[in-house]
Short mmCIF file of C-alpha atoms in Angstrom, two decimals:
data_model
loop_
_atom_site.label_atom_id
_atom_site.label_comp_id
_atom_site.label_asym_id
_atom_site.label_seq_id
_atom_site.Cartn_x
_atom_site.Cartn_y
_atom_site.Cartn_z
CA MET A 1 -22.34 2.87 16.59
CA SER A 2 -22.55 2.88 20.37
CA ASP A 3 -21.62 5.91 22.45
CA ALA A 4 -18.71 3.96 23.93
CA ALA A 5 -17.22 3.39 20.47
CA GLN A 6 -17.61 7.00 19.36
CA PRO A 7 -14.63 9.35 19.40
CA THR A 8 -14.78 12.12 21.96
CA ALA A 9 -15.27 15.76 21.12
CA ALA A 10 -11.69 16.37 22.22
CA GLU A 11 -10.41 13.75 19.77
CA VAL A 12 -12.30 15.40 16.92
CA ARG A 13 -10.93 18.79 17.94
CA ALA A 14 -7.38 17.39 18.07
CA ALA A 15 -7.81 15.92 14.58
CA ALA A 16 -8.98 19.31 13.32
CA GLU A 17 -5.89 20.96 14.81
CA ALA A 18 -3.73 18.32 13.12
CA VAL A 19 -5.27 19.26 9.78
CA LYS A 20 -4.48 22.93 10.39
CA THR A 21 -0.88 22.08 11.25
CA ALA A 22 -0.52 19.85 8.18
CA LEU A 23 -2.05 22.58 6.00
CA ASP A 24 0.47 25.14 7.25
CA ARG A 25 3.32 22.68 6.69
CA HIS A 26 2.16 21.95 3.16
CA LEU A 27 1.91 25.65 2.26
CA ALA A 28 5.36 26.31 3.71
CA ALA A 29 6.82 23.43 1.70
CA VAL A 30 5.19 24.68 -1.50
CA GLU A 31 6.50 28.21 -0.90
CA LEU A 32 10.03 26.88 -0.44
CA ARG A 33 9.95 24.18 -3.10
CA THR A 34 13.16 23.68 -5.06
CA GLY A 35 11.66 21.95 -8.11
CA ASP A 36 8.95 19.65 -9.40
CA ASP A 37 10.41 16.69 -7.53
CA ASP A 38 10.82 18.38 -4.15
CA THR A 39 10.63 15.63 -1.50
CA ALA A 40 9.41 18.05 1.19
CA VAL A 41 6.34 18.96 -0.87
CA TYR A 42 5.58 15.30 -1.53
CA GLU A 43 5.86 14.40 2.15
CA ALA A 44 3.78 17.41 3.23
CA PHE A 45 1.09 16.48 0.70
CA ASN A 46 0.86 12.94 2.05
CA ALA A 47 0.75 14.21 5.65
CA LEU A 48 -2.06 16.63 4.82
CA ALA A 49 -4.06 13.92 3.05
CA ALA A 50 -3.64 11.54 5.99
CA ALA A 51 -4.60 14.17 8.58
CA ALA A 52 -7.66 15.21 6.57
CA GLU A 53 -8.79 11.60 6.24
CA VAL A 54 -8.52 11.02 10.00
CA TYR A 55 -10.48 14.20 10.72
CA ASP A 56 -13.16 13.31 8.19
CA GLU A 57 -13.66 9.87 9.75
CA LEU A 58 -13.79 11.16 13.33
CA LEU A 59 -16.14 13.98 12.38
CA TYR A 60 -18.52 11.52 10.79
CA ASP A 61 -18.33 9.03 13.65
CA ARG A 62 -18.94 11.69 16.30
CA TYR A 63 -21.34 14.11 14.59
CA ASP A 64 -22.54 12.29 11.47
CA GLU A 65 -21.08 15.11 9.36
CA VAL A 66 -18.59 15.15 6.50
CA THR A 67 -16.10 17.63 5.08
CA PRO A 68 -16.36 19.12 1.57
CA PHE A 69 -12.88 17.86 0.74
CA GLU A 70 -12.12 14.90 -1.49
CA ILE A 71 -9.46 12.82 0.22
CA PRO A 72 -7.17 10.99 -2.24
CA GLY A 73 -8.00 7.29 -2.08
CA ALA A 74 -5.75 4.27 -2.35
CA ASP A 75 -6.60 3.58 -6.00
CA GLY A 76 -3.58 4.36 -8.10
CA ALA A 77 -1.74 5.91 -5.18
CA LEU A 78 1.58 4.83 -3.77
CA PRO A 79 2.60 4.63 -0.12
CA PRO A 80 5.48 6.82 1.02
CA TYR A 81 8.77 5.66 -0.47
CA ALA A 82 10.90 3.69 2.00
CA GLY A 83 13.64 2.38 -0.26
CA PRO A 84 17.28 3.45 -0.59
CA ASP A 85 18.03 7.05 -1.59
CA GLU A 86 20.79 5.79 -3.87
CA PRO A 87 19.65 2.40 -5.18
CA HIS A 88 22.35 0.10 -6.52
CA ALA A 89 19.87 -2.14 -8.36
CA LEU A 90 16.45 -1.92 -9.98
CA SER A 91 13.71 -4.45 -10.60
CA LEU A 92 11.06 -3.95 -13.30
CA LEU A 93 7.74 -5.66 -12.57
CA ILE A 94 5.58 -5.81 -15.68
CA ARG A 95 2.08 -7.09 -16.26
CA ARG A 96 0.28 -6.88 -19.62
CA ASP A 97 -3.13 -8.39 -20.26
CA TYR A 98 -4.35 -9.49 -23.68
CA ALA A 99 -7.59 -10.90 -25.00
CA VAL A 100 -7.32 -13.52 -27.75
CA ALA A 101 -9.56 -11.57 -30.11
CA GLU A 102 -8.82 -13.50 -33.33
CA PRO A 103 -7.80 -17.08 -32.53
CA GLN A 104 -7.36 -18.03 -36.17
CA ARG A 105 -4.89 -15.19 -36.73
CA LEU A 106 -2.98 -16.29 -33.63
CA LEU A 107 -2.81 -19.87 -34.88
CA ALA A 108 -1.81 -18.85 -38.41
CA GLN A 109 1.03 -16.62 -37.21
CA ALA A 110 2.33 -19.33 -34.89
CA ARG A 111 2.23 -21.93 -37.66
CA ARG A 112 4.17 -19.61 -39.98
CA LEU A 113 6.86 -19.10 -37.34
CA ALA A 114 7.08 -22.81 -36.61
CA GLU A 115 7.53 -23.54 -40.32
CA LEU A 116 10.23 -20.86 -40.71
CA ASP A 117 12.19 -21.92 -37.64
CA GLY A 118 11.53 -25.64 -37.82
CA ASP A 119 13.99 -28.50 -38.33
CA GLY A 120 13.31 -32.15 -38.98
CA ASP A 121 10.29 -32.00 -36.66
CA THR A 122 8.75 -29.07 -38.54
CA PRO A 123 5.50 -30.77 -39.62
CA GLY A 124 4.74 -31.79 -36.04
CA ALA A 125 5.65 -28.41 -34.53
CA ALA A 126 3.79 -26.47 -37.19
CA GLY A 127 0.78 -28.74 -36.88
CA ARG A 128 0.57 -28.27 -33.11
CA ALA A 129 0.97 -24.48 -33.44
CA ALA A 130 -1.86 -24.40 -35.99
CA VAL A 131 -4.43 -26.22 -33.86
CA SER A 132 -3.48 -25.55 -30.23
CA PRO A 133 -3.83 -22.02 -28.81
CA LEU A 134 -1.49 -22.93 -25.97
CA ALA A 135 1.16 -24.13 -28.40
CA ALA A 136 0.65 -21.04 -30.56
CA ILE A 137 1.13 -18.72 -27.58
CA GLY A 138 4.30 -20.57 -26.65
CA VAL A 139 5.65 -20.19 -30.19
CA LEU A 140 4.91 -16.45 -30.36
CA PHE A 141 6.32 -15.54 -26.97
CA GLY A 142 9.30 -17.80 -27.55
CA GLU A 143 10.12 -15.94 -30.76
CA TYR A 144 9.40 -12.32 -29.87
CA GLU A 145 10.31 -10.09 -26.94
CA PRO A 146 7.33 -8.89 -24.85
CA ASP A 147 7.81 -5.30 -26.09
CA GLU A 148 7.55 -6.45 -29.70
CA ILE A 149 4.42 -8.46 -28.90
CA ALA A 150 2.97 -5.29 -27.36
CA SER A 151 3.73 -3.18 -30.43
CA ARG A 152 2.47 -5.81 -32.91
CA HIS A 153 -0.33 -7.42 -30.87
CA LYS A 154 -2.97 -6.91 -33.59
CA GLU A 155 -0.89 -8.94 -36.05
CA PHE A 156 -1.10 -11.86 -33.64
CA GLY A 157 -4.85 -11.64 -33.10
CA LEU A 158 -4.49 -10.12 -29.62
CA GLU A 159 -6.33 -7.19 -28.08
CA GLU A 160 -4.69 -5.10 -25.37
CA GLY A 161 -6.11 -4.96 -21.86
CA ASP A 162 -4.66 -3.15 -18.86
CA SER A 163 -0.93 -3.05 -18.29
CA THR A 164 1.40 -1.76 -15.61
CA LEU A 165 5.12 -1.28 -15.10
CA TRP A 166 6.62 -0.91 -11.63
CA VAL A 167 10.17 0.32 -11.21
CA THR A 168 11.39 -0.76 -7.78
CA ALA A 169 14.66 0.09 -6.04
CA ALA A 170 16.97 -2.35 -4.28
CA ASP A 171 20.16 -2.13 -2.28
CA GLU A 172 21.79 -4.84 -4.36
CA LEU A 173 20.96 -7.48 -6.93
CA PRO A 174 19.49 -10.71 -5.56
CA GLU A 175 21.49 -13.90 -5.89
CA PRO A 176 21.07 -15.62 -9.29
CA GLY A 177 17.90 -17.72 -9.30
CA GLU A 178 16.83 -16.45 -5.88
CA TRP A 179 13.32 -15.29 -6.84
CA LEU A 180 12.60 -17.29 -9.99
CA ASN A 181 10.11 -19.64 -8.30
CA ALA A 182 7.95 -16.69 -7.14
CA PRO A 183 9.03 -13.58 -9.06
CA PHE A 184 6.19 -11.28 -7.91
CA GLU A 185 5.62 -12.57 -4.39
CA HIS A 186 7.76 -10.03 -2.54
CA ALA A 187 6.99 -6.86 -4.48
CA ASP A 188 7.19 -4.03 -1.94
CA PRO A 189 5.01 -0.98 -2.78
CA GLU A 190 7.19 1.15 -0.51
CA ARG A 191 10.18 0.56 -2.81
CA ILE A 192 8.44 1.69 -5.99
CA VAL A 193 10.37 4.55 -7.56
CA CYS A 194 7.67 5.11 -10.17
CA ARG A 195 4.98 3.17 -11.99
CA PHE A 196 3.20 3.52 -15.31
CA ASP A 197 -0.33 2.24 -15.85
CA VAL A 198 -2.19 1.86 -19.14
CA SER A 199 -5.94 1.31 -19.19
CA SER A 200 -8.92 2.37 -21.26
CA VAL A 201 -10.59 3.41 -18.00
CA PHE A 202 -8.38 6.52 -17.99
CA ASP A 203 -9.80 7.52 -21.37
CA GLU A 204 -13.30 7.02 -19.97
CA ASP A 205 -12.47 9.20 -17.00
CA GLU A 206 -11.28 11.94 -19.35
CA ASP A 207 -14.49 11.77 -21.36
CA GLU A 208 -16.64 12.01 -18.24
CA ASP A 209 -14.69 14.89 -16.73
CA VAL A 210 -13.75 16.81 -19.87
CA GLU A 211 -15.26 20.00 -18.46
CA ASP A 212 -13.16 19.70 -15.31
CA ALA A 213 -9.82 21.42 -15.79
CA GLY A 214 -8.17 19.01 -13.36
CA ALA A 215 -9.76 15.81 -14.59
CA GLY A 216 -7.75 13.29 -16.53
CA GLY A 217 -4.66 15.43 -16.27
CA ASP A 218 -2.47 12.44 -15.51
CA ALA A 219 -3.64 10.39 -18.46
CA GLY A 220 -2.06 10.70 -21.87
CA PRO A 221 -3.76 10.22 -25.25
CA ASP A 222 -2.89 6.51 -25.21
CA GLY A 223 -4.56 5.95 -21.85
CA ARG A 224 -1.25 5.85 -19.99
CA ARG A 225 -1.13 7.18 -16.46
CA ALA A 226 2.04 7.71 -14.49
CA VAL A 227 2.00 7.49 -10.70
CA ALA A 228 4.93 9.08 -8.94
CA GLY A 229 6.96 7.59 -6.14
CA ALA A 230 10.01 8.49 -4.10
CA GLY A 231 8.98 12.11 -3.89
CA GLU A 232 8.70 12.48 -7.67
CA HIS A 233 5.76 13.88 -9.58
CA ALA A 234 5.86 11.75 -12.70
CA GLY A 235 4.25 12.99 -15.87
CA ALA A 236 2.19 10.97 -18.32
CA GLY A 237 4.23 8.68 -20.49
CA SER A 238 3.94 8.26 -24.19
#
């Protein structure tokens, strides 16, 4: 980096002072907290993390030095909540990934359903479900709700991957059909009230950091991790 692009010593000093101010504010908020979901503590925490990150970057750019602090990264974190304090509507954004671990089981279950629910076209529907994975998937998800698929996925030859649930706040319900063509296009992270993530990577993190009292504390025994929003400190789900 050229000297012209480097921050000045005064800028580094100002960033250090900002960290001190943010640290005092955070301690004051913690001392006066009114509960586990105190918004002031949440906001002070975010301000301290942001100030520390700025100082760390300027310190490195100017002096090629780093701080001993671990600044929370963006992975799994939520931006400050900017939605309504009293939402009149909620949207649930869900993604669940599955591997087709046993294709023959998937095809057999779909054929059975097609035969049970069939009419005069049963032989054709059942035949397609028994040989076409795409047809089989359509039969299964047309018959069962996503939550039931999730709870019975092994019966259908599926293996769970990562999943996430976002609960987002809105001022009012959209007009009917308004977002159906692109249901996930306008998801706003700043309107997430809370989110729940499930991944085997959380179990791996727990195994690696089992000696660390703070490690894996957000992950439950099923690999579920809850990430708080809107000033809430969500616990692990079950």
